[in-house]
Short mmCIF file of C-alpha atoms and ligand atoms in Angstrom, two decimals:
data_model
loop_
_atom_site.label_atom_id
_atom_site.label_comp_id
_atom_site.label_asym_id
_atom_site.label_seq_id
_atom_site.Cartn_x
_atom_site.Cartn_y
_atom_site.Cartn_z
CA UNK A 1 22.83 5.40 0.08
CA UNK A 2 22.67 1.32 -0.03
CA UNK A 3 21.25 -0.23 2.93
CA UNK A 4 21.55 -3.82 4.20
CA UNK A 5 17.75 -4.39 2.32
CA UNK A 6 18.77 -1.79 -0.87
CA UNK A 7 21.28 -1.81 -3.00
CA UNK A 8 19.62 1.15 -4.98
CA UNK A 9 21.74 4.55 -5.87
CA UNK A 10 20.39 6.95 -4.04
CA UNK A 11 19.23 8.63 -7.22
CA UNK A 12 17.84 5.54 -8.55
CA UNK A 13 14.43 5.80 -6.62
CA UNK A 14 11.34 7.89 -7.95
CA UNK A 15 9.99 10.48 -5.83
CA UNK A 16 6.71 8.33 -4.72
CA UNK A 17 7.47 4.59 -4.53
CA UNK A 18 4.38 2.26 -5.43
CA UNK A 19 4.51 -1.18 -2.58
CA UNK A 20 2.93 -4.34 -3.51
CA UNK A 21 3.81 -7.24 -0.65
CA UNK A 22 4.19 -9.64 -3.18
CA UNK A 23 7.63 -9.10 -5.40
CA UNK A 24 6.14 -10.76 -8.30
CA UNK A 25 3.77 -8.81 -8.40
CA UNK A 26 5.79 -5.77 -8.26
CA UNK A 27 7.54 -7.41 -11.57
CA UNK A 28 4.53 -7.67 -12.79
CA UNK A 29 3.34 -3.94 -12.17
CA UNK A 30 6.60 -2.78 -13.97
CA UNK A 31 6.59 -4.78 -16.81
CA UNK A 32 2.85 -4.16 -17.62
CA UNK A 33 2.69 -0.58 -17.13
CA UNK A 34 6.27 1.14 -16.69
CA UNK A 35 8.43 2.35 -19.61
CA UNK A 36 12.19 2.99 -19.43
CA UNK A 37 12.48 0.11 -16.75
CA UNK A 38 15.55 -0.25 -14.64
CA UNK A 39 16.16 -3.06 -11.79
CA UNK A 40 17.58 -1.00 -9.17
CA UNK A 41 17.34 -3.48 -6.33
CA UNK A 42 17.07 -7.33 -5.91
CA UNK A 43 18.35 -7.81 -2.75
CA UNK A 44 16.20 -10.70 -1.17
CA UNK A 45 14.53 -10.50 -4.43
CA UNK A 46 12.04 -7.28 -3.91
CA UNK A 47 12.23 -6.31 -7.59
CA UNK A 48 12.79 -2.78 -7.15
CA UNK A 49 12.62 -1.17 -10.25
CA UNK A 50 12.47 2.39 -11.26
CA UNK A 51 10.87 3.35 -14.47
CA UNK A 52 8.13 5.56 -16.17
CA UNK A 53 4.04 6.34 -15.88
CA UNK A 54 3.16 8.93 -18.27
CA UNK A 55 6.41 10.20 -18.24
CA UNK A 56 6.88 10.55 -14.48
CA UNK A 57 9.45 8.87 -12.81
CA UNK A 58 8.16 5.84 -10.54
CA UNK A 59 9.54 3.10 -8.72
CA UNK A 60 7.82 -0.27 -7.98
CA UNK A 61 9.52 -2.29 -4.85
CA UNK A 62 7.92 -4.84 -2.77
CA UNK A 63 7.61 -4.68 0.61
CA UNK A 64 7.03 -7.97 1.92
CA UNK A 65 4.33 -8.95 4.27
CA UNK A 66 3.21 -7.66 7.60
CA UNK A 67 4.63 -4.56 9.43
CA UNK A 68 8.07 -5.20 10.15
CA UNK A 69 8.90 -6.21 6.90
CA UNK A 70 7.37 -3.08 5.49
CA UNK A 71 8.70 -1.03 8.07
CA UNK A 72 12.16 -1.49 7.59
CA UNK A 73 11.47 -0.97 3.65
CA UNK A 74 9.49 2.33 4.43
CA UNK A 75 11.43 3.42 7.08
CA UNK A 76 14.89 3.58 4.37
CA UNK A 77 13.29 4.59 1.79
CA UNK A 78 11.94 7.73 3.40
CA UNK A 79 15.15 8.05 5.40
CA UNK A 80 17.74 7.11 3.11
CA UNK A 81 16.55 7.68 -0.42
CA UNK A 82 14.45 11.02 0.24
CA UNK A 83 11.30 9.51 -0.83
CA UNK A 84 8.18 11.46 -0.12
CA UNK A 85 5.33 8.96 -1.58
CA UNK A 86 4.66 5.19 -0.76
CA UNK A 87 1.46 3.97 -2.05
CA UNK A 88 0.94 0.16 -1.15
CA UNK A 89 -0.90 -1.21 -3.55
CA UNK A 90 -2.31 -4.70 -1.32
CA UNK A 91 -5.08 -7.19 -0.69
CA UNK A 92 -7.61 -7.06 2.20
CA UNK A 93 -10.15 -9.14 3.40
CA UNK A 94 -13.64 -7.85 3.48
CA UNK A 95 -15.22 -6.94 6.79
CA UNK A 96 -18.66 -5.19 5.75
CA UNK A 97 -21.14 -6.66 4.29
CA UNK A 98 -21.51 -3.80 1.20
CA UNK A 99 -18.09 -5.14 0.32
CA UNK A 100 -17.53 -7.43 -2.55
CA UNK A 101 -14.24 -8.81 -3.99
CA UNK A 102 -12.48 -6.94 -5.83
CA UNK A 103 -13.53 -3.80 -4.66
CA UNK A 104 -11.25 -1.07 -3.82
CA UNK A 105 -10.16 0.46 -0.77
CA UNK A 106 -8.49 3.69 -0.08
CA UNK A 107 -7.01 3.40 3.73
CA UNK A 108 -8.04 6.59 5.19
CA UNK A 109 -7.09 5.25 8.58
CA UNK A 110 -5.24 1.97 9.73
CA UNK A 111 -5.74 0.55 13.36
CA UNK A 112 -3.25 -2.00 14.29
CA UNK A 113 -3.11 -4.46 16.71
CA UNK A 114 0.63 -4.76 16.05
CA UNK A 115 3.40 -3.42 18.99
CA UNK A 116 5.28 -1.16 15.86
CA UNK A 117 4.33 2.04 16.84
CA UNK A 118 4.79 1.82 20.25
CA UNK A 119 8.46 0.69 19.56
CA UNK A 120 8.55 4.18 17.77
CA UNK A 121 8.23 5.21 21.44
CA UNK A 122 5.03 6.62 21.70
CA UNK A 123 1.66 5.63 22.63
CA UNK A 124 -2.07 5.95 21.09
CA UNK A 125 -0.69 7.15 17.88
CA UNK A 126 -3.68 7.20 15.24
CA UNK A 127 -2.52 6.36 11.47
CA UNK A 128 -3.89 8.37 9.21
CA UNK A 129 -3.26 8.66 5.01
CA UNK A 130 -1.88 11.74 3.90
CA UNK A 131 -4.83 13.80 2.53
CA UNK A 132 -3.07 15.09 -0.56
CA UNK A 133 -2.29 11.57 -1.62
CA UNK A 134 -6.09 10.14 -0.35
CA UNK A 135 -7.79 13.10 -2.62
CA UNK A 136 -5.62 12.52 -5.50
CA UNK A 137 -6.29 8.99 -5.45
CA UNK A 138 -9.98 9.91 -5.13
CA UNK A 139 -10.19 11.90 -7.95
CA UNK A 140 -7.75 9.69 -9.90
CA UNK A 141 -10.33 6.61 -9.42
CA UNK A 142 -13.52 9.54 -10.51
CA UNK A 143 -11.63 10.24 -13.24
CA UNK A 144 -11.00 6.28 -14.15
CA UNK A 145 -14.59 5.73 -13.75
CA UNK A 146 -13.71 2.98 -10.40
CA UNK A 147 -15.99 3.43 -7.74
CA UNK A 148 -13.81 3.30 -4.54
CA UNK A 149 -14.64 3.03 -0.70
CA UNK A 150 -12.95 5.23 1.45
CA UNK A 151 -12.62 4.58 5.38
CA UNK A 152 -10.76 2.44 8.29
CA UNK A 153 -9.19 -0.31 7.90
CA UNK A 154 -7.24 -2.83 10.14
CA UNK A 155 -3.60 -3.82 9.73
CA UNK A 156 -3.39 -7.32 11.78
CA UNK A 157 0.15 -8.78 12.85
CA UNK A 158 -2.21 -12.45 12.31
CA UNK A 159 -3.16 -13.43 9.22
CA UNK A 160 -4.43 -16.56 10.73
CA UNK A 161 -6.67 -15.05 13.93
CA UNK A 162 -8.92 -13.66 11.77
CA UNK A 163 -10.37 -16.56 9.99
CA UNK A 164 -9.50 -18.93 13.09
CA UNK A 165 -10.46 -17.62 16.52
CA UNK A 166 -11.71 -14.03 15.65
CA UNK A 167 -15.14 -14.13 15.16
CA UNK A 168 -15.89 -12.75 18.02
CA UNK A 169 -12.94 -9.96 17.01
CA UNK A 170 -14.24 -9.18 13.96
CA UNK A 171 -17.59 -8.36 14.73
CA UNK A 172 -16.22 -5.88 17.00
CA UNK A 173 -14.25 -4.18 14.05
CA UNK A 174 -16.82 -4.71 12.04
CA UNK A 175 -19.35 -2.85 14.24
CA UNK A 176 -16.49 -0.03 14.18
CA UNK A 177 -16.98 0.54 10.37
CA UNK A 178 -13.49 -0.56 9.93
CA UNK A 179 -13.61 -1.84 6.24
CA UNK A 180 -11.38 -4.60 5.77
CA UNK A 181 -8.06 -6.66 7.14
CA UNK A 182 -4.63 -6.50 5.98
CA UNK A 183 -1.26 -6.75 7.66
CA UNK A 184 1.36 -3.35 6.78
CA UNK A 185 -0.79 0.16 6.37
CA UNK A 186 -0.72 1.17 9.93
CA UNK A 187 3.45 0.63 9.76
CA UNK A 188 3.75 2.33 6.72
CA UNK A 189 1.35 5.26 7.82
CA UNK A 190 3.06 5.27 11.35
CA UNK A 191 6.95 6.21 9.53
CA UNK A 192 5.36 8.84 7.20
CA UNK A 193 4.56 10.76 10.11
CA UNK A 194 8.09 9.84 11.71
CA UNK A 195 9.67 11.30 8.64
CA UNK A 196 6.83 14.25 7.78
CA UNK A 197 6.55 12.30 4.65
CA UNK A 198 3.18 11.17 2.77
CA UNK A 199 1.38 7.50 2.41
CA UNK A 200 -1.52 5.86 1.48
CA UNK A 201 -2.98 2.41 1.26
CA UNK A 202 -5.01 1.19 -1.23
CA UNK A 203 -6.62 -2.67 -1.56
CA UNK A 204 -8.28 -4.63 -3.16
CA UNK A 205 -10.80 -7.06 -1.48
CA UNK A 206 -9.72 -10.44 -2.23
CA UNK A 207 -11.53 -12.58 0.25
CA UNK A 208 -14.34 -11.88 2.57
CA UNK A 209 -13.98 -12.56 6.57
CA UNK A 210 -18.08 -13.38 6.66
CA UNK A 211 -18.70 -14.69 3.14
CA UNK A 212 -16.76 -18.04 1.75
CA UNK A 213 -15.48 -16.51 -1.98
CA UNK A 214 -12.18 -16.39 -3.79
CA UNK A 215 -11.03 -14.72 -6.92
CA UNK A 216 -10.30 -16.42 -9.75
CA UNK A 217 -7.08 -15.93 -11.03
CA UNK A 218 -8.32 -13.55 -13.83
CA UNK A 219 -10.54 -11.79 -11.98
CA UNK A 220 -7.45 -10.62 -9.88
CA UNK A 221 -5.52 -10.07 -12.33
CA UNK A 222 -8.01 -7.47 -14.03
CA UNK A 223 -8.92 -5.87 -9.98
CA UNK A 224 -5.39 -5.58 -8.89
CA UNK A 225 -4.90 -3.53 -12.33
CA UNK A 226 -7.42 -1.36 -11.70
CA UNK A 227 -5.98 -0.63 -8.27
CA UNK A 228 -2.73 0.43 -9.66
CA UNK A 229 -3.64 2.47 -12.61
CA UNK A 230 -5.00 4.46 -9.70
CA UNK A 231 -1.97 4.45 -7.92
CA UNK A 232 0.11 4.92 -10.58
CA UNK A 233 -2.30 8.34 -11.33
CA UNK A 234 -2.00 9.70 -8.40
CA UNK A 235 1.86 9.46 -8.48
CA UNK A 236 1.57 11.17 -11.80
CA UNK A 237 -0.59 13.81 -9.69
CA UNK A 238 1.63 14.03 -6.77
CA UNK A 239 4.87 14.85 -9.47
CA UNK A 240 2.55 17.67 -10.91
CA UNK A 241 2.41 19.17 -7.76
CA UNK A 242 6.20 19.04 -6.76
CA UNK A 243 6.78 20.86 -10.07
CA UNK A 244 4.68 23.17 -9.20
CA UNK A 245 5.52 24.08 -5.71
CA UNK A 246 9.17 24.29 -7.18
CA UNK A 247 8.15 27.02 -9.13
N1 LIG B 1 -6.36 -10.82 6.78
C1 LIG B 1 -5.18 -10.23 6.76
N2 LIG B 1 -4.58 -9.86 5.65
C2 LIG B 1 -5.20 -10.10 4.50
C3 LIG B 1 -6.44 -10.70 4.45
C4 LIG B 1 -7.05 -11.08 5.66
O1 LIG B 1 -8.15 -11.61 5.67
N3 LIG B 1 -6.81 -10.82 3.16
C5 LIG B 1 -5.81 -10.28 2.43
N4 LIG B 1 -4.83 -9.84 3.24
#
């Protein structure tokens, strides 16, 4: 069913639903590694377009940035379009010291300093990754030969805070273990659960809250796509077991 922010069929979306923020980068992901490609929704210019990975059905849509934006993305396409995988496929900023850019991140949890969940009326929710999707990303990265870390992270409603005022901030996250910064896991985690549907986050470290480096264009280029061949594995995953528990 179309939606004020989806003009999609409602059989025009894949089962699991791969979320960059950036929608030229979800052009990007489709061009370079779907098959079969259809444009199923521009509305505000997402690029949401459905096509194939190894002959599974995926779609690519972005979600904007920060939590509301990929809330209200998340929320309809769980709600509306039956989804029952969103992967975002994002950036973070590094918060341990182990961590160098480019390296990859599978969100096993998501703290948030953002008001989201409580406006889901409920308080001292935890967001956690679905474990099916979290293993079958693990094992899709083994399999890939990409060394991945797996743990906390922090979805901020500031980009800004962190590199501005939140020293002090960040060490304390830091000292928590939490791995990195970014700005929509702990929304996206926080309407799986709503639903009793299945997400996961995984990043890529493109800047470093302690350590003054940036990627090169290239370099990001060449990160990002290891990032999604994982995703786009474990979707492939994920559609071998919905076969299978159909019988
Ligand atoms: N903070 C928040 N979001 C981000 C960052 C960051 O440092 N880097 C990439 N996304």
């Amino acid at each position: 069913m179309p939606t004020p922010h989806n003009e999609a069929p409602v059989n025009g979306i894949a089962k699991t639903v791969l979320m960059p923020g950036d929608p030229r980068r979800s052009e990007f992901i489709a061009e370079t590694f779907l098959e079969h490609r259809t444009l199923v929704n521009n509305v505000r210019g997402v690029m949401g377009i459905t096509g194939t990975w190894k002959d599974v059905p995926v779609t690519v849509m972005a979600s904007g940035m920060g939590i509301p934006s990929i809330g209200i993305y998340s929320w309809e396409l769980y709600k509306e379009y039956d989804v029952d995988n969103i992967i975002r496929v994002g950036s973070a900023g590094g918060l341990q010291d182990n961590l160098k850019l480019l390296d990859v991140i599978l969100a096993q949890g998501a703290c948030t300093t953002s008001n989201y969940i409580e406006n889901l009326g409920i308080h001292g929710f935890a967001p956690i990754a679905d474990f099916t999707l979290l293993s079958a990303a693990k094992d899709a990265a083994k399999a890939l030969g990409i060394d991945v870390h797996i743990g906390n992270i922090l979805s901020s409603d500031n980009f800004y805070s962190a590199f501005d005022a939140g020293t002090e901030q960040n060490n304390k996250w830091k000292q928590m273990g939490v791995l990195g910064i970014e700005m929509e896991a702990a929304g996206l985690y926080a309407n799986a659960a709503y639903f009793g549907k299945r997400a996961l986050c995984i990043c890529t470290v493109s800047d470093h809250l302690y350590r003054p480096e940036m990627l090169s264009a290239e370099e990001r280029q060449l990160g990002f796509s290891q990032m999604i061949t994982i995703a786009l594995d474990t979707a492939a995953k994920m559609e071998e077991l919905r076969l299978a528990s159909l019988g």
